[in-house]
Amino acid sequence: DGTYVTSLAPSLLVESLGFILDLHQGSGEEQILEVRRLLEPTAVEQACPHLDEADFARLEQLMVDLSEHSSVEELVQADIEFHQLITSRCPNDYLSSMLEGLASATARARVWRGLTEASAVDATLAEHRRILDALRLRRGDLARVHAAAHIGGVESWILKGAAVD
């Protein structure tokens, strides 16, 4: 019929990605986490010089608001907000938009981990602390490593569960 040119706006990318992820709801979470593990550390590193004191204060508050008494839903919501705030400062709009769509697609896996893993809150806070400390030091390279380890922990947990099933 011909060639059609459509908008490549980042927001439209998220819409398309969201549609695809909705079609696969409940399956493929380990693959989505693998994509996050490959892409998000780069976004974290690129975001590092663009975070300001207000961002750091918000990231700190997200961690302060959590405790061993927090619900799993509160933990996951804070985790999503923590990651989205950082990646939203990545200067690559397409990368940050794509990660925004992927983050919500893995929320179910994170809730399940929080329900079944006794130390999920403590582990998440410790991992977030390492990422945040590296960002505050303007060490994007270290933040990248810590972000990969953080996402990799959830990915490993899912893979371990799949091996048991």
PDB file of N, CA, C and O in Angstrom, residues 104-134:
ATOM      1  N   SER A 104       6.580  -0.689  35.176  1.00  0.00           N
ATOM      2  CA  SER A 104       5.261  -1.095  35.650  1.00  0.00           C
ATOM      3  C   SER A 104       4.955  -2.540  35.276  1.00  0.00           C
ATOM      4  O   SER A 104       4.212  -3.227  35.972  1.00  0.00           O
ATOM      5  N   ALA A 105       5.569  -3.022  34.196  1.00  0.00           N
ATOM      6  CA  ALA A 105       5.320  -4.399  33.758  1.00  0.00           C
ATOM      7  C   ALA A 105       5.929  -5.424  34.699  1.00  0.00           C
ATOM      8  O   ALA A 105       5.513  -6.574  34.715  1.00  0.00           O
ATOM      9  N   THR A 106       6.904  -5.012  35.498  1.00  0.00           N
ATOM     10  CA  THR A 106       7.537  -5.946  36.431  1.00  0.00           C
ATOM     11  C   THR A 106       7.055  -5.742  37.868  1.00  0.00           C
ATOM     12  O   THR A 106       7.559  -6.391  38.781  1.00  0.00           O
ATOM     13  N   ALA A 107       6.082  -4.882  38.055  1.00  0.00           N
ATOM     14  CA  ALA A 107       5.582  -4.608  39.412  1.00  0.00           C
ATOM     15  C   ALA A 107       5.006  -5.861  40.057  1.00  0.00           C
ATOM     16  O   ALA A 107       5.214  -6.114  41.244  1.00  0.00           O
ATOM     17  N   ARG A 108       4.295  -6.666  39.287  1.00  0.00           N
ATOM     18  CA  ARG A 108       3.692  -7.881  39.833  1.00  0.00           C
ATOM     19  C   ARG A 108       4.757  -8.825  40.386  1.00  0.00           C
ATOM     20  O   ARG A 108       4.607  -9.388  41.469  1.00  0.00           O
ATOM     21  N   ALA A 109       5.857  -8.971  39.666  1.00  0.00           N
ATOM     22  CA  ALA A 109       6.949  -9.834  40.128  1.00  0.00           C
ATOM     23  C   ALA A 109       7.557  -9.283  41.406  1.00  0.00           C
ATOM     24  O   ALA A 109       7.896 -10.035  42.324  1.00  0.00           O
ATOM     25  N   ARG A 110       7.661  -7.971  41.492  1.00  0.00           N
ATOM     26  CA  ARG A 110       8.241  -7.360  42.693  1.00  0.00           C
ATOM     27  C   ARG A 110       7.314  -7.514  43.890  1.00  0.00           C
ATOM     28  O   ARG A 110       7.776  -7.720  45.010  1.00  0.00           O
ATOM     29  N   VAL A 111       6.001  -7.427  43.664  1.00  0.00           N
ATOM     30  CA  VAL A 111       5.055  -7.660  44.764  1.00  0.00           C
ATOM     31  C   VAL A 111       5.191  -9.098  45.254  1.00  0.00           C
ATOM     32  O   VAL A 111       5.263  -9.354  46.452  1.00  0.00           O
ATOM     33  N   TRP A 112       5.251 -10.031  44.326  1.00  0.00           N
ATOM     34  CA  TRP A 112       5.365 -11.442  44.700  1.00  0.00           C
ATOM     35  C   TRP A 112       6.658 -11.690  45.464  1.00  0.00           C
ATOM     36  O   TRP A 112       6.686 -12.403  46.458  1.00  0.00           O
ATOM     37  N   ARG A 113       7.752 -11.094  45.035  1.00  0.00           N
ATOM     38  CA  ARG A 113       9.022 -11.246  45.762  1.00  0.00           C
ATOM     39  C   ARG A 113       8.885 -10.685  47.173  1.00  0.00           C
ATOM     40  O   ARG A 113       9.358 -11.294  48.134  1.00  0.00           O
ATOM     41  N   GLY A 114       8.250  -9.535  47.289  1.00  0.00           N
ATOM     42  CA  GLY A 114       8.070  -8.925  48.604  1.00  0.00           C
ATOM     43  C   GLY A 114       7.240  -9.776  49.542  1.00  0.00           C
ATOM     44  O   GLY A 114       7.461  -9.791  50.746  1.00  0.00           O
ATOM     45  N   LEU A 115       6.269 -10.500  48.974  1.00  0.00           N
ATOM     46  CA  LEU A 115       5.422 -11.363  49.796  1.00  0.00           C
ATOM     47  C   LEU A 115       6.127 -12.640  50.224  1.00  0.00           C
ATOM     48  O   LEU A 115       5.824 -13.201  51.271  1.00  0.00           O
ATOM     49  N   THR A 116       7.040 -13.112  49.410  1.00  0.00           N
ATOM     50  CA  THR A 116       7.645 -14.424  49.670  1.00  0.00           C
ATOM     51  C   THR A 116       9.067 -14.361  50.211  1.00  0.00           C
ATOM     52  O   THR A 116       9.567 -15.359  50.713  1.00  0.00           O
ATOM     53  N   GLU A 117       9.710 -13.218  50.117  1.00  0.00           N
ATOM     54  CA  GLU A 117      11.090 -13.091  50.579  1.00  0.00           C
ATOM     55  C   GLU A 117      11.115 -12.198  51.812  1.00  0.00           C
ATOM     56  O   GLU A 117      10.805 -11.012  51.743  1.00  0.00           O
ATOM     57  N   ALA A 118      11.503 -12.788  52.938  1.00  0.00           N
ATOM     58  CA  ALA A 118      11.427 -12.103  54.233  1.00  0.00           C
ATOM     59  C   ALA A 118      12.234 -10.807  54.271  1.00  0.00           C
ATOM     60  O   ALA A 118      11.831  -9.846  54.895  1.00  0.00           O
ATOM     61  N   SER A 119      13.344 -10.749  53.594  1.00  0.00           N
ATOM     62  CA  SER A 119      14.227  -9.582  53.688  1.00  0.00           C
ATOM     63  C   SER A 119      14.080  -8.622  52.513  1.00  0.00           C
ATOM     64  O   SER A 119      14.979  -7.828  52.257  1.00  0.00           O
ATOM     65  N   ALA A 120      12.957  -8.677  51.814  1.00  0.00           N
ATOM     66  CA  ALA A 120      12.794  -7.860  50.598  1.00  0.00           C
ATOM     67  C   ALA A 120      12.919  -6.362  50.876  1.00  0.00           C
ATOM     68  O   ALA A 120      13.566  -5.640  50.118  1.00  0.00           O
ATOM     69  N   VAL A 121      12.304  -5.876  51.960  1.00  0.00           N
ATOM     70  CA  VAL A 121      12.371  -4.440  52.266  1.00  0.00           C
ATOM     71  C   VAL A 121      13.803  -4.040  52.566  1.00  0.00           C
ATOM     72  O   VAL A 121      14.332  -3.074  52.005  1.00  0.00           O
ATOM     73  N   ASP A 122      14.468  -4.799  53.448  1.00  0.00           N
ATOM     74  CA  ASP A 122      15.850  -4.472  53.811  1.00  0.00           C
ATOM     75  C   ASP A 122      16.779  -4.537  52.605  1.00  0.00           C
ATOM     76  O   ASP A 122      17.638  -3.670  52.424  1.00  0.00           O
ATOM     77  N   ALA A 123      16.607  -5.561  51.778  1.00  0.00           N
ATOM     78  CA  ALA A 123      17.462  -5.711  50.598  1.00  0.00           C
ATOM     79  C   ALA A 123      17.249  -4.552  49.626  1.00  0.00           C
ATOM     80  O   ALA A 123      18.216  -3.973  49.117  1.00  0.00           O
ATOM     81  N   THR A 124      15.986  -4.203  49.398  1.00  0.00           N
ATOM     82  CA  THR A 124      15.684  -3.105  48.473  1.00  0.00           C
ATOM     83  C   THR A 124      16.267  -1.796  48.982  1.00  0.00           C
ATOM     84  O   THR A 124      16.883  -1.039  48.218  1.00  0.00           O
ATOM     85  N   LEU A 125      16.092  -1.522  50.273  1.00  0.00           N
ATOM     86  CA  LEU A 125      16.638  -0.284  50.840  1.00  0.00           C
ATOM     87  C   LEU A 125      18.158  -0.239  50.747  1.00  0.00           C
ATOM     88  O   LEU A 125      18.736   0.802  50.420  1.00  0.00           O
ATOM     89  N   ALA A 126      18.816  -1.352  51.043  1.00  0.00           N
ATOM     90  CA  ALA A 126      20.281  -1.396  50.962  1.00  0.00           C
ATOM     91  C   ALA A 126      20.753  -1.177  49.524  1.00  0.00           C
ATOM     92  O   ALA A 126      21.726  -0.443  49.285  1.00  0.00           O
ATOM     93  N   GLU A 127      20.069  -1.791  48.579  1.00  0.00           N
ATOM     94  CA  GLU A 127      20.441  -1.630  47.172  1.00  0.00           C
ATOM     95  C   GLU A 127      20.188  -0.204  46.702  1.00  0.00           C
ATOM     96  O   GLU A 127      21.010   0.387  45.988  1.00  0.00           O
ATOM     97  N   HIS A 128      19.045   0.367  47.099  1.00  0.00           N
ATOM     98  CA  HIS A 128      18.761   1.763  46.747  1.00  0.00           C
ATOM     99  C   HIS A 128      19.801   2.690  47.374  1.00  0.00           C
ATOM    100  O   HIS A 128      20.217   3.665  46.736  1.00  0.00           O
ATOM    101  N   ARG A 129      20.201   2.407  48.600  1.00  0.00           N
ATOM    102  CA  ARG A 129      21.201   3.241  49.275  1.00  0.00           C
ATOM    103  C   ARG A 129      22.499   3.250  48.478  1.00  0.00           C
ATOM    104  O   ARG A 129      23.119   4.300  48.301  1.00  0.00           O
ATOM    105  N   ARG A 130      22.938   2.093  47.993  1.00  0.00           N
ATOM    106  CA  ARG A 130      24.185   2.032  47.222  1.00  0.00           C
ATOM    107  C   ARG A 130      24.065   2.848  45.926  1.00  0.00           C
ATOM    108  O   ARG A 130      24.997   3.575  45.554  1.00  0.00           O
ATOM    109  N   ILE A 131      22.931   2.732  45.262  1.00  0.00           N
ATOM    110  CA  ILE A 131      22.714   3.509  44.028  1.00  0.00           C
ATOM    111  C   ILE A 131      22.731   4.997  44.344  1.00  0.00           C
ATOM    112  O   ILE A 131      23.425   5.786  43.686  1.00  0.00           O
ATOM    113  N   LEU A 132      21.979   5.398  45.358  1.00  0.00           N
ATOM    114  CA  LEU A 132      21.873   6.810  45.710  1.00  0.00           C
ATOM    115  C   LEU A 132      23.214   7.387  46.160  1.00  0.00           C
ATOM    116  O   LEU A 132      23.585   8.498  45.760  1.00  0.00           O
ATOM    117  N   ASP A 133      23.946   6.633  46.979  1.00  0.00           N
ATOM    118  CA  ASP A 133      25.260   7.131  47.433  1.00  0.00           C
ATOM    119  C   ASP A 133      26.204   7.357  46.254  1.00  0.00           C
ATOM    120  O   ASP A 133      26.912   8.368  46.212  1.00  0.00           O
ATOM    121  N   ALA A 134      26.197   6.433  45.301  1.00  0.00           N
ATOM    122  CA  ALA A 134      27.054   6.594  44.123  1.00  0.00           C
ATOM    123  C   ALA A 134      26.623   7.810  43.304  1.00  0.00           C
ATOM    124  O   ALA A 134      27.467   8.578  42.821  1.00  0.00           O
TER     125      ALA A 134
END
